[in-house]
CSV table of C-alpha atoms in Angstrom, one decimal:
chain,number,residue,atom,x,y,z
A,1,MET,CA,10.7,23.5,-23.4
A,2,CYS,CA,10.2,22.5,-27.0
A,3,ARG,CA,7.3,20.8,-28.6
A,4,TYR,CA,7.4,17.3,-30.1
A,5,GLU,CA,6.6,18.8,-33.5
A,6,ASP,CA,9.7,20.9,-33.3
A,7,ILE,CA,12.1,18.0,-32.8
A,8,GLU,CA,10.4,15.0,-34.5
A,9,GLU,CA,12.5,15.3,-37.7
A,10,TRP,CA,15.8,15.6,-35.9
A,11,LYS,CA,18.3,12.9,-37.0
A,12,LEU,CA,19.8,10.8,-34.2
A,13,SER,CA,23.2,9.2,-34.2
A,14,ASN,CA,21.7,6.0,-35.6
A,15,GLY,CA,20.5,7.9,-38.7
A,16,LYS,CA,16.8,7.7,-37.8
A,17,THR,CA,14.6,10.6,-36.9
A,18,ILE,CA,13.0,10.9,-33.5
A,19,LYS,CA,9.6,10.3,-35.2
A,20,GLU,CA,10.9,7.0,-36.8
A,21,VAL,CA,12.2,5.8,-33.4
A,22,ASN,CA,9.0,6.8,-31.7
A,23,ASN,CA,6.9,4.9,-34.3
A,24,ALA,CA,9.1,1.8,-34.0
A,25,VAL,CA,8.8,1.8,-30.2
A,26,HIS,CA,5.0,2.2,-30.5
A,27,ASP,CA,4.8,-0.8,-32.9
A,28,GLU,CA,7.0,-2.9,-30.6
A,29,VAL,CA,4.8,-2.2,-27.6
A,30,GLU,CA,1.7,-3.2,-29.6
A,31,ARG,CA,3.5,-6.4,-30.6
A,32,ILE,CA,4.3,-7.2,-27.0
A,33,TYR,CA,0.7,-6.7,-25.9
A,34,LEU,CA,-0.7,-8.9,-28.7
A,35,GLU,CA,1.8,-11.7,-28.1
A,36,ALA,CA,1.1,-11.7,-24.3
A,37,TRP,CA,-2.6,-11.6,-24.8
A,38,ALA,CA,-2.4,-14.6,-27.2
A,39,LYS,CA,-0.9,-16.5,-24.3
A,40,GLY,CA,-3.6,-15.3,-21.9
A,41,VAL,CA,-1.3,-13.0,-20.0
A,42,SER,CA,-2.3,-9.6,-18.7
A,43,VAL,CA,0.3,-6.8,-19.3
A,44,PRO,CA,1.1,-4.3,-16.6
A,45,TYR,CA,1.4,-0.6,-17.3
A,46,PHE,CA,1.7,2.5,-15.2
A,47,ASP,CA,-0.2,5.8,-15.3
A,48,LYS,CA,1.5,9.2,-14.8
A,49,ARG,CA,1.0,9.0,-11.0
A,50,GLY,CA,2.7,5.6,-10.8
A,51,ASN,CA,-0.5,3.6,-10.3
A,52,ILE,CA,-0.3,0.0,-11.7
A,53,PHE,CA,-2.8,-1.4,-14.1
A,54,PHE,CA,-3.2,-4.7,-16.0
A,55,ALA,CA,-4.3,-4.6,-19.6
A,56,ASN,CA,-6.3,-7.8,-19.9
A,57,PRO,CA,-6.7,-10.0,-23.0
A,58,ASP,CA,-10.5,-9.1,-23.1
A,59,GLY,CA,-9.6,-5.4,-23.5
A,60,SER,CA,-10.4,-4.5,-19.9
A,61,ASP,CA,-8.1,-2.9,-17.4
A,62,ASP,CA,-7.7,-3.7,-13.7
A,63,ALA,CA,-6.0,-1.4,-11.1
A,64,VAL,CA,-3.7,-3.7,-9.1
A,65,ARG,CA,-1.4,-3.6,-6.1
A,66,LEU,CA,1.8,-5.6,-6.6
A,67,ASN,CA,3.6,-7.4,-3.7
A,68,LYS,CA,7.2,-7.6,-4.7
A,69,GLN,CA,8.2,-9.8,-1.9
A,70,ASP,CA,6.1,-12.8,-2.8
A,71,ARG,CA,5.5,-11.7,-6.4
A,72,SER,CA,1.7,-11.6,-6.0
A,73,TYR,CA,-0.9,-9.0,-6.9
A,74,GLN,CA,-4.3,-7.9,-5.6
A,75,VAL,CA,-6.9,-6.5,-8.0
A,76,LEU,CA,-8.2,-3.2,-6.5
A,77,TYR,CA,-10.9,-2.4,-9.0
A,78,ARG,CA,-11.9,-2.8,-12.6
A,79,ALA,CA,-10.7,0.4,-14.3
A,80,ALA,CA,-12.2,-0.3,-17.7
A,81,GLU,CA,-14.8,-2.8,-18.9
A,82,PRO,CA,-14.0,-5.4,-21.6
A,83,GLY,CA,-13.3,-3.7,-24.9
A,84,LYS,CA,-12.9,-0.3,-23.2
A,85,GLY,CA,-9.3,-0.4,-21.8
A,86,LYS,CA,-6.3,1.6,-22.8
A,87,MET,CA,-5.1,-1.0,-25.3
A,88,ALA,CA,-8.4,-2.4,-26.4
A,89,TYR,CA,-8.1,-0.9,-29.8
A,90,LEU,CA,-5.7,-3.7,-30.6
A,91,ILE,CA,-8.3,-6.4,-30.3
A,92,LYS,CA,-10.9,-4.7,-32.6
């Protein structure tokens, strides 16, 4: 398996490098979070184990359980306090 540093300058078929595409995706994800938070919407994200969390507009994170049948959710616990969540750096 190769390291990211070994492939980040590879050119893709669209003429951009892997690093350029990665940076563009990162910027788009940040834009999505900020736009949702401006509307008061919490944004779901998943950890490596498949657990579901909501990144909240106050910078906190909640672990949640989603019910796909009735499109509801249950907050299991507060995973990070306000201003301490995964994406909280965007509101500082």
